[in-house]
Amino acid sequence: MNPNKTQSAIEANKKLYEENLEEHGLTNKSVGWKDVDSQIIRFEQLCKVLDLNSDKASITVNDWGCGYGAMFKYLDELEGIRLGHYYGYDISEKMLEAARGFIDDPRAEMLHSGAVTNEADYTFVSGTFNVKFETDYADWKDFIFNKIKEIDKYSRRGFAFNLLSKYVDWEESHLFYGDPLEIFDFCKRHISRHVTLLHDYPLYEWTIYVKK
């Protein structure tokens, strides 16, 4: 893996989302989603890792690439669970400041970090892997695999993430389209026996959730 190219892509992502935030404010467009409906569909798929109606005893959550904290609001209103402490991670301090104002809840802790550093019951990654800019496909894939290992380390009960799908009619060169079968295989072989691939919802992407 070329760490310089990968780091350049990470910095470019920071710039992209800060520009989106300045242009669109606290909306789905600031984190790259075209509408609220598709944003909610993604949250619904990710949350299938949760044991609804069994997780009422308060769960802790890592949200890597949290943006302005939209997933906190979704989880807090989700029936069948009780949200405890929430760790939101982002590389943009501007985005984190926006998240602190958007949420304003003592359960939410916003961390300026590119790494997951706190153990939680569950970890979520929504859209954070999608933009690779000039990074080679293989290098960005290695970055994702390394991040999955990191997420696994800090997730007691499970985690979930999504990616744009290779099953598309066309691709934009700056985006990463993940092969769902390859990444499912990686998770199954190296992370857990309990891996589920969701590729049946109406977006050109897929979600994997892993239970420990």
PDB file of C-alpha atoms in Angstrom:
ATOM      1  CA  MET A   1       0.000   0.000   0.000  1.00  0.00           C
ATOM      2  CA  ASN A   2       1.253   3.499  -0.858  1.00  0.00           C
ATOM      3  CA  PRO A   3       0.703   5.462   2.377  1.00  0.00           C
ATOM      4  CA  ASN A   4       1.419   8.835   0.752  1.00  0.00           C
ATOM      5  CA  LYS A   5      -1.327   8.428  -1.841  1.00  0.00           C
ATOM      6  CA  THR A   6      -3.750   7.142   0.753  1.00  0.00           C
ATOM      7  CA  GLN A   7      -3.021  10.053   3.094  1.00  0.00           C
ATOM      8  CA  SER A   8      -3.443  12.511   0.226  1.00  0.00           C
ATOM      9  CA  ALA A   9      -6.869  11.015  -0.480  1.00  0.00           C
ATOM     10  CA  ILE A  10      -7.826  11.319   3.185  1.00  0.00           C
ATOM     11  CA  GLU A  11      -6.833  14.999   3.203  1.00  0.00           C
ATOM     12  CA  ALA A  12      -8.760  15.542  -0.039  1.00  0.00           C
ATOM     13  CA  ASN A  13     -11.817  13.973   1.586  1.00  0.00           C
ATOM     14  CA  LYS A  14     -11.510  16.393   4.487  1.00  0.00           C
ATOM     15  CA  LYS A  15     -11.427  19.345   2.087  1.00  0.00           C
ATOM     16  CA  LEU A  16     -14.356  17.994   0.049  1.00  0.00           C
ATOM     17  CA  TYR A  17     -16.667  17.562   3.043  1.00  0.00           C
ATOM     18  CA  GLU A  18     -15.721  20.882   4.598  1.00  0.00           C
ATOM     19  CA  GLU A  19     -16.623  22.579   1.315  1.00  0.00           C
ATOM     20  CA  ASN A  20     -19.900  20.641   1.243  1.00  0.00           C
ATOM     21  CA  LEU A  21     -20.642  21.729   4.802  1.00  0.00           C
ATOM     22  CA  GLU A  22     -20.005  25.364   3.948  1.00  0.00           C
ATOM     23  CA  GLU A  23     -22.227  25.152   0.879  1.00  0.00           C
ATOM     24  CA  HIS A  24     -25.099  23.007   2.190  1.00  0.00           C
ATOM     25  CA  GLY A  25     -25.019  23.319   5.987  1.00  0.00           C
ATOM     26  CA  LEU A  26     -26.319  20.516   8.195  1.00  0.00           C
ATOM     27  CA  THR A  27     -28.019  18.471   5.498  1.00  0.00           C
ATOM     28  CA  ASN A  28     -27.541  15.132   3.756  1.00  0.00           C
ATOM     29  CA  LYS A  29     -25.705  16.911   0.927  1.00  0.00           C
ATOM     30  CA  SER A  30     -22.908  18.029   3.215  1.00  0.00           C
ATOM     31  CA  VAL A  31     -21.935  14.363   3.681  1.00  0.00           C
ATOM     32  CA  GLY A  32     -22.392  13.381   0.041  1.00  0.00           C
ATOM     33  CA  TRP A  33     -25.932  11.952  -0.034  1.00  0.00           C
ATOM     34  CA  LYS A  34     -28.305  13.302  -2.659  1.00  0.00           C
ATOM     35  CA  ASP A  35     -31.441  13.128  -0.510  1.00  0.00           C
ATOM     36  CA  VAL A  36     -32.683  12.306   2.981  1.00  0.00           C
ATOM     37  CA  ASP A  37     -34.500   9.158   1.839  1.00  0.00           C
ATOM     38  CA  SER A  38     -31.305   7.471   0.619  1.00  0.00           C
ATOM     39  CA  GLN A  39     -29.504   8.521   3.795  1.00  0.00           C
ATOM     40  CA  ILE A  40     -32.195   6.838   5.889  1.00  0.00           C
ATOM     41  CA  ILE A  41     -32.099   3.681   3.745  1.00  0.00           C
ATOM     42  CA  ARG A  42     -28.374   3.407   4.495  1.00  0.00           C
ATOM     43  CA  PHE A  43     -28.956   3.772   8.227  1.00  0.00           C
ATOM     44  CA  GLU A  44     -31.666   1.106   8.081  1.00  0.00           C
ATOM     45  CA  GLN A  45     -29.303  -1.392   6.449  1.00  0.00           C
ATOM     46  CA  LEU A  46     -26.434  -0.667   8.843  1.00  0.00           C
ATOM     47  CA  CYS A  47     -28.685  -1.075  11.866  1.00  0.00           C
ATOM     48  CA  LYS A  48     -29.620  -4.615  10.901  1.00  0.00           C
ATOM     49  CA  VAL A  49     -26.539  -5.617  12.889  1.00  0.00           C
ATOM     50  CA  LEU A  50     -28.380  -4.587  16.059  1.00  0.00           C
ATOM     51  CA  ASP A  51     -30.459  -6.979  18.103  1.00  0.00           C
ATOM     52  CA  LEU A  52     -33.621  -4.908  18.160  1.00  0.00           C
ATOM     53  CA  ASN A  53     -35.758  -5.439  21.241  1.00  0.00           C
ATOM     54  CA  SER A  54     -32.805  -7.206  22.890  1.00  0.00           C
ATOM     55  CA  ASP A  55     -30.570  -4.118  23.032  1.00  0.00           C
ATOM     56  CA  LYS A  56     -32.763  -2.097  25.386  1.00  0.00           C
ATOM     57  CA  ALA A  57     -30.178  -2.201  28.154  1.00  0.00           C
ATOM     58  CA  SER A  58     -28.238   0.676  26.525  1.00  0.00           C
ATOM     59  CA  ILE A  59     -25.661   0.184  23.782  1.00  0.00           C
ATOM     60  CA  THR A  60     -22.468   2.094  23.076  1.00  0.00           C
ATOM     61  CA  VAL A  61     -21.578   3.058  19.518  1.00  0.00           C
ATOM     62  CA  ASN A  62     -18.596   4.132  17.423  1.00  0.00           C
ATOM     63  CA  ASP A  63     -19.465   6.140  14.308  1.00  0.00           C
ATOM     64  CA  TRP A  64     -16.322   6.389  12.182  1.00  0.00           C
ATOM     65  CA  GLY A  65     -16.632   9.281   9.742  1.00  0.00           C
ATOM     66  CA  CYS A  66     -19.586  10.698  11.647  1.00  0.00           C
ATOM     67  CA  GLY A  67     -19.956  13.953   9.714  1.00  0.00           C
ATOM     68  CA  TYR A  68     -22.466  16.225  11.423  1.00  0.00           C
ATOM     69  CA  GLY A  69     -23.842  13.384  13.552  1.00  0.00           C
ATOM     70  CA  ALA A  70     -26.964  12.358  11.635  1.00  0.00           C
ATOM     71  CA  MET A  71     -26.617   8.751  12.728  1.00  0.00           C
ATOM     72  CA  PHE A  72     -26.783   9.718  16.394  1.00  0.00           C
ATOM     73  CA  LYS A  73     -30.234  11.204  15.788  1.00  0.00           C
ATOM     74  CA  TYR A  74     -31.336   8.117  13.882  1.00  0.00           C
ATOM     75  CA  LEU A  75     -30.131   5.712  16.578  1.00  0.00           C
ATOM     76  CA  ASP A  76     -31.591   7.808  19.361  1.00  0.00           C
ATOM     77  CA  GLU A  77     -35.051   7.560  17.784  1.00  0.00           C
ATOM     78  CA  LEU A  78     -34.800   3.909  16.725  1.00  0.00           C
ATOM     79  CA  GLU A  79     -37.333   1.676  18.428  1.00  0.00           C
ATOM     80  CA  GLY A  80     -35.997  -1.454  20.064  1.00  0.00           C
ATOM     81  CA  ILE A  81     -32.715  -0.080  21.422  1.00  0.00           C
ATOM     82  CA  ARG A  82     -31.567   2.411  24.031  1.00  0.00           C
ATOM     83  CA  LEU A  83     -28.602   4.477  22.937  1.00  0.00           C
ATOM     84  CA  GLY A  84     -25.945   5.061  25.564  1.00  0.00           C
ATOM     85  CA  HIS A  85     -22.570   6.608  24.851  1.00  0.00           C
ATOM     86  CA  TYR A  86     -21.818   7.582  21.246  1.00  0.00           C
ATOM     87  CA  TYR A  87     -18.302   8.210  19.929  1.00  0.00           C
ATOM     88  CA  GLY A  88     -18.262  10.183  16.692  1.00  0.00           C
ATOM     89  CA  TYR A  89     -14.944  10.265  14.816  1.00  0.00           C
ATOM     90  CA  ASP A  90     -14.035  12.630  12.013  1.00  0.00           C
ATOM     91  CA  ILE A  91     -10.857  14.088  10.523  1.00  0.00           C
ATOM     92  CA  SER A  92     -12.530  17.488  10.094  1.00  0.00           C
ATOM     93  CA  GLU A  93     -12.690  19.665  13.188  1.00  0.00           C
ATOM     94  CA  LYS A  94     -15.141  21.933  11.336  1.00  0.00           C
ATOM     95  CA  MET A  95     -17.470  18.987  10.814  1.00  0.00           C
ATOM     96  CA  LEU A  96     -17.132  17.979  14.452  1.00  0.00           C
ATOM     97  CA  GLU A  97     -17.991  21.479  15.639  1.00  0.00           C
ATOM     98  CA  ALA A  98     -21.106  21.330  13.476  1.00  0.00           C
ATOM     99  CA  ALA A  99     -21.921  17.911  14.982  1.00  0.00           C
ATOM    100  CA  ARG A 100     -21.543  19.207  18.546  1.00  0.00           C
ATOM    101  CA  GLY A 101     -24.033  21.963  17.789  1.00  0.00           C
ATOM    102  CA  PHE A 102     -26.404  19.608  15.964  1.00  0.00           C
ATOM    103  CA  ILE A 103     -26.507  17.010  18.731  1.00  0.00           C
ATOM    104  CA  ASP A 104     -25.851  18.875  22.013  1.00  0.00           C
ATOM    105  CA  ASP A 105     -26.232  15.728  24.114  1.00  0.00           C
ATOM    106  CA  PRO A 106     -23.947  14.573  26.957  1.00  0.00           C
ATOM    107  CA  ARG A 107     -23.970  11.015  25.591  1.00  0.00           C
ATOM    108  CA  ALA A 108     -22.243  12.157  22.395  1.00  0.00           C
ATOM    109  CA  GLU A 109     -18.470  12.537  22.371  1.00  0.00           C
ATOM    110  CA  MET A 110     -16.950  13.948  19.190  1.00  0.00           C
ATOM    111  CA  LEU A 111     -13.340  12.964  18.531  1.00  0.00           C
ATOM    112  CA  HIS A 112     -10.946  14.570  16.058  1.00  0.00           C
ATOM    113  CA  SER A 113      -9.296  11.375  14.857  1.00  0.00           C
ATOM    114  CA  GLY A 114      -8.801   9.226  11.792  1.00  0.00           C
ATOM    115  CA  ALA A 115      -8.693   6.094  13.926  1.00  0.00           C
ATOM    116  CA  VAL A 116     -11.188   4.303  16.133  1.00  0.00           C
ATOM    117  CA  THR A 117      -9.787   4.458  19.668  1.00  0.00           C
ATOM    118  CA  ASN A 118     -12.623   3.503  22.028  1.00  0.00           C
ATOM    119  CA  GLU A 119     -14.204   0.129  22.583  1.00  0.00           C
ATOM    120  CA  ALA A 120     -17.954   0.087  21.986  1.00  0.00           C
ATOM    121  CA  ASP A 121     -20.687  -2.490  21.459  1.00  0.00           C
ATOM    122  CA  TYR A 122     -21.092  -1.609  17.790  1.00  0.00           C
ATOM    123  CA  THR A 123     -19.223   0.376  15.146  1.00  0.00           C
ATOM    124  CA  PHE A 124     -20.757   1.945  12.035  1.00  0.00           C
ATOM    125  CA  VAL A 125     -19.150   3.268   8.841  1.00  0.00           C
ATOM    126  CA  SER A 126     -21.518   4.965   6.392  1.00  0.00           C
ATOM    127  CA  GLY A 127     -20.053   6.251   3.143  1.00  0.00           C
ATOM    128  CA  THR A 128     -16.605   6.927   4.575  1.00  0.00           C
ATOM    129  CA  PHE A 129     -14.881   4.453   2.233  1.00  0.00           C
ATOM    130  CA  ASN A 130     -16.439   5.727  -0.993  1.00  0.00           C
ATOM    131  CA  VAL A 131     -14.077   8.470  -2.224  1.00  0.00           C
ATOM    132  CA  LYS A 132     -10.541   7.379  -3.095  1.00  0.00           C
ATOM    133  CA  PHE A 133      -9.570  10.294  -5.393  1.00  0.00           C
ATOM    134  CA  GLU A 134      -6.274   9.377  -7.131  1.00  0.00           C
ATOM    135  CA  THR A 135      -5.441   6.376  -4.938  1.00  0.00           C
ATOM    136  CA  ASP A 136      -4.973   3.102  -6.782  1.00  0.00           C
ATOM    137  CA  TYR A 137      -7.813   0.603  -6.399  1.00  0.00           C
ATOM    138  CA  ALA A 138      -5.564  -1.978  -4.721  1.00  0.00           C
ATOM    139  CA  ASP A 139      -4.130   0.551  -2.267  1.00  0.00           C
ATOM    140  CA  TRP A 140      -7.555   1.843  -1.236  1.00  0.00           C
ATOM    141  CA  LYS A 141      -8.805  -1.722  -0.833  1.00  0.00           C
ATOM    142  CA  ASP A 142      -5.850  -2.452   1.477  1.00  0.00           C
ATOM    143  CA  PHE A 143      -6.717   0.678   3.442  1.00  0.00           C
ATOM    144  CA  ILE A 144     -10.279  -0.615   3.848  1.00  0.00           C
ATOM    145  CA  PHE A 145      -9.113  -4.078   4.932  1.00  0.00           C
ATOM    146  CA  ASN A 146      -6.797  -2.547   7.542  1.00  0.00           C
ATOM    147  CA  LYS A 147      -9.603  -0.330   8.799  1.00  0.00           C
ATOM    148  CA  ILE A 148     -11.961  -3.305   9.082  1.00  0.00           C
ATOM    149  CA  LYS A 149      -9.380  -5.029  11.299  1.00  0.00           C
ATOM    150  CA  GLU A 150      -9.136  -1.895  13.437  1.00  0.00           C
ATOM    151  CA  ILE A 151     -12.909  -1.602  13.716  1.00  0.00           C
ATOM    152  CA  ASP A 152     -13.165  -5.266  14.668  1.00  0.00           C
ATOM    153  CA  LYS A 153     -10.679  -4.712  17.496  1.00  0.00           C
ATOM    154  CA  TYR A 154     -12.844  -2.007  19.071  1.00  0.00           C
ATOM    155  CA  SER A 155     -16.274  -3.576  18.492  1.00  0.00           C
ATOM    156  CA  ARG A 156     -17.483  -5.908  21.226  1.00  0.00           C
ATOM    157  CA  ARG A 157     -20.649  -7.177  19.571  1.00  0.00           C
ATOM    158  CA  GLY A 158     -20.473  -6.262  15.911  1.00  0.00           C
ATOM    159  CA  PHE A 159     -20.012  -3.656  13.214  1.00  0.00           C
ATOM    160  CA  ALA A 160     -21.456  -2.619   9.862  1.00  0.00           C
ATOM    161  CA  PHE A 161     -20.209  -0.663   6.842  1.00  0.00           C
ATOM    162  CA  ASN A 162     -21.280   0.136   3.304  1.00  0.00           C
ATOM    163  CA  LEU A 163     -19.607   0.653  -0.047  1.00  0.00           C
ATOM    164  CA  LEU A 164     -20.514   1.540  -3.599  1.00  0.00           C
ATOM    165  CA  SER A 165     -21.008  -1.634  -5.618  1.00  0.00           C
ATOM    166  CA  LYS A 166     -19.036  -3.073  -8.509  1.00  0.00           C
ATOM    167  CA  TYR A 167     -22.421  -4.044  -9.951  1.00  0.00           C
ATOM    168  CA  VAL A 168     -22.981  -0.749 -11.768  1.00  0.00           C
ATOM    169  CA  ASP A 169     -23.256   0.322 -15.406  1.00  0.00           C
ATOM    170  CA  TRP A 170     -20.573   2.989 -15.109  1.00  0.00           C
ATOM    171  CA  GLU A 171     -17.990   4.223 -12.615  1.00  0.00           C
ATOM    172  CA  GLU A 172     -16.500   7.590 -11.716  1.00  0.00           C
ATOM    173  CA  SER A 173     -12.724   7.444 -11.485  1.00  0.00           C
ATOM    174  CA  HIS A 174     -12.440   9.194  -8.104  1.00  0.00           C
ATOM    175  CA  LEU A 175     -14.867   6.815  -6.363  1.00  0.00           C
ATOM    176  CA  PHE A 176     -14.212   3.335  -4.987  1.00  0.00           C
ATOM    177  CA  TYR A 177     -16.582   0.568  -6.091  1.00  0.00           C
ATOM    178  CA  GLY A 178     -16.076  -2.455  -3.870  1.00  0.00           C
ATOM    179  CA  ASP A 179     -16.470  -6.043  -4.965  1.00  0.00           C
ATOM    180  CA  PRO A 180     -19.006  -7.292  -2.387  1.00  0.00           C
ATOM    181  CA  LEU A 181     -17.967 -10.937  -2.768  1.00  0.00           C
ATOM    182  CA  GLU A 182     -14.288 -10.209  -2.232  1.00  0.00           C
ATOM    183  CA  ILE A 183     -14.880  -8.116   0.868  1.00  0.00           C
ATOM    184  CA  PHE A 184     -17.436 -10.586   2.241  1.00  0.00           C
ATOM    185  CA  ASP A 185     -14.796 -13.302   1.815  1.00  0.00           C
ATOM    186  CA  PHE A 186     -12.218 -11.208   3.678  1.00  0.00           C
ATOM    187  CA  CYS A 187     -14.583 -10.665   6.600  1.00  0.00           C
ATOM    188  CA  LYS A 188     -15.610 -14.313   6.679  1.00  0.00           C
ATOM    189  CA  ARG A 189     -12.029 -15.625   6.603  1.00  0.00           C
ATOM    190  CA  HIS A 190     -10.326 -13.080   8.846  1.00  0.00           C
ATOM    191  CA  ILE A 191     -12.921 -11.479  11.119  1.00  0.00           C
ATOM    192  CA  SER A 192     -15.917 -13.637  12.053  1.00  0.00           C
ATOM    193  CA  ARG A 193     -18.037 -16.594  11.012  1.00  0.00           C
ATOM    194  CA  HIS A 194     -21.123 -14.397  11.333  1.00  0.00           C
ATOM    195  CA  VAL A 195     -21.096 -12.136   8.266  1.00  0.00           C
ATOM    196  CA  THR A 196     -24.124 -10.901   6.321  1.00  0.00           C
ATOM    197  CA  LEU A 197     -24.078  -9.193   2.917  1.00  0.00           C
ATOM    198  CA  LEU A 198     -27.050  -6.985   1.993  1.00  0.00           C
ATOM    199  CA  HIS A 199     -27.288  -6.116  -1.694  1.00  0.00           C
ATOM    200  CA  ASP A 200     -31.043  -6.050  -2.249  1.00  0.00           C
ATOM    201  CA  TYR A 201     -31.972  -2.450  -1.433  1.00  0.00           C
ATOM    202  CA  PRO A 202     -32.593   0.248  -4.055  1.00  0.00           C
ATOM    203  CA  LEU A 203     -29.167   1.929  -4.117  1.00  0.00           C
ATOM    204  CA  TYR A 204     -26.047   1.166  -6.165  1.00  0.00           C
ATOM    205  CA  GLU A 205     -24.199  -0.069  -3.125  1.00  0.00           C
ATOM    206  CA  TRP A 206     -24.131  -2.817  -0.537  1.00  0.00           C
ATOM    207  CA  THR A 207     -23.834  -3.224   3.234  1.00  0.00           C
ATOM    208  CA  ILE A 208     -21.973  -5.822   5.239  1.00  0.00           C
ATOM    209  CA  TYR A 209     -22.636  -6.421   8.903  1.00  0.00           C
ATOM    210  CA  VAL A 210     -20.538  -8.619  11.143  1.00  0.00           C
ATOM    211  CA  LYS A 211     -21.531 -10.121  14.468  1.00  0.00           C
ATOM    212  CA  LYS A 212     -18.861 -11.285  16.883  1.00  0.00           C
TER     213      LYS A 212
END
